[in-house]
Amino acid sequence: MAEKVILTGDRPTGRLHVGHYAGSLKRRVELQNSGEYDKIFIMIADAQALTDNADNPAKVRDNIMEVALDYLSVGLDPAKSDMFVQSYVTELTELSFYYMNLVTVSRLQRNPTVKAEIQLRNFETSIPVGFFTYPISQAADITAFAATTVPVGEDQMPMIEQTKEIVHKFNAVYGETLTDPQILLPENKACMRLPGIDGKAKMSKSLGNCIYLSETEEDVRKKVMSMFTDPGHLRIEDPGSLEGNTVFIYLDAFCNDAHFAEYLPEYANLDELKAHYQRGGLGDVKVKKFLNNVLQEELSPIRARRKEYEGRIGDVYEILEQGSKAAKERAAQTLAKVKHAMKIDYFDTQEFLEEQKKKYR
Ligand code: TRP
């Protein structure tokens, strides 16, 4: 059977939050523990983070360990998954440079995620070239590991499409070399895009609307109690709306029937709770307290594991170093194949010399 390989990762620009967890981290751990994958690589994308943080390298550096701790605390296991730092794998940069020849400027301009990020960062009039081309570097990340499966959030779809185009083009021009990857999206729709606690479309550090995985129990509780709900739901008797109601979106993402049995036995499941809310007579505070219980149950083992790893940071460093070495080895194999396919491996075999000898005979 063909090898099944996972590659995915995150930019180290801040601690990871429950949006990352619902959208991707939780699934990664399930995939890791399914035993169905031959190899799993989880990348801390520092080089990509620098494409829009060139003037703030300290931020990226500071968050390498934070993200590593987040990974370990959610249950990624170094015995099963190689966690590594992108910039250590210099082969990725080299691959990117060759892939750049296979992509047009207009194709990059059409990438919806890049477009949105350009707006968000007010780059309109001065887009750094490195940032503009990061989808190409992401294709290098994925193909370097011959990844078959890329578990990511929905916002990464355009990157996978771009990667597939590069794979097809490369293989058509230079011969069958690169592996065509598949995206793996979250199964649960609410997990796809968890809003911030203020109801804004995305959790983002700059908006201050995130619940971090490393947050204390008390801070999580405070944030849950301050969550955006239905602004029209003023009195308990009023009918409430679920549309854009953050608390219910989080419940969609995190709760199951067992949570009801444990914390809110007067309802059998989320459908019953929702129906009562819509009918009127159910207050926000009660729903928020329930959500808090659900989230605390999910987050408390994560918090405990983080504390444990924080107490042996030298080991975490070593996990990253070992993972990075394993990743580099794998990427080097792909780079060698790529250079061979492109016939730029002049000194790796005798072929080039033989050709030249014939030519100049
Ligand atoms: N773009 C991803 C993010 O912003 C990080 C990333 C970089 C990535 N390279 C990747 C994800 C390759 C999946 C595969 O979070």
Tab-separated table of N, CA and C in Angstrom, residues 27 105 141 229 342 357:
chain	number	residue	atom	x	y	z
A	27	ARG	N	-8.253	17.386	15.627
A	27	ARG	CA	-8.283	16.392	14.557
A	27	ARG	C	-6.909	15.760	14.365
A	105	VAL	N	2.197	35.487	-11.694
A	105	VAL	CA	1.822	36.552	-10.763
A	105	VAL	C	0.302	36.659	-10.677
A	141	ASP	N	6.446	23.176	1.347
A	141	ASP	CA	6.291	22.490	2.641
A	141	ASP	C	5.588	21.144	2.453
A	229	THR	N	-23.842	37.117	22.396
A	229	THR	CA	-24.938	36.168	22.130
A	229	THR	C	-25.902	36.782	21.117
A	342	MET	N	14.673	17.690	-12.690
A	342	MET	CA	14.939	18.927	-13.433
A	342	MET	C	16.282	18.890	-14.139
A	357	LYS	N	31.582	14.883	-21.781
A	357	LYS	CA	32.730	14.211	-22.415
A	357	LYS	C	32.413	13.856	-23.856
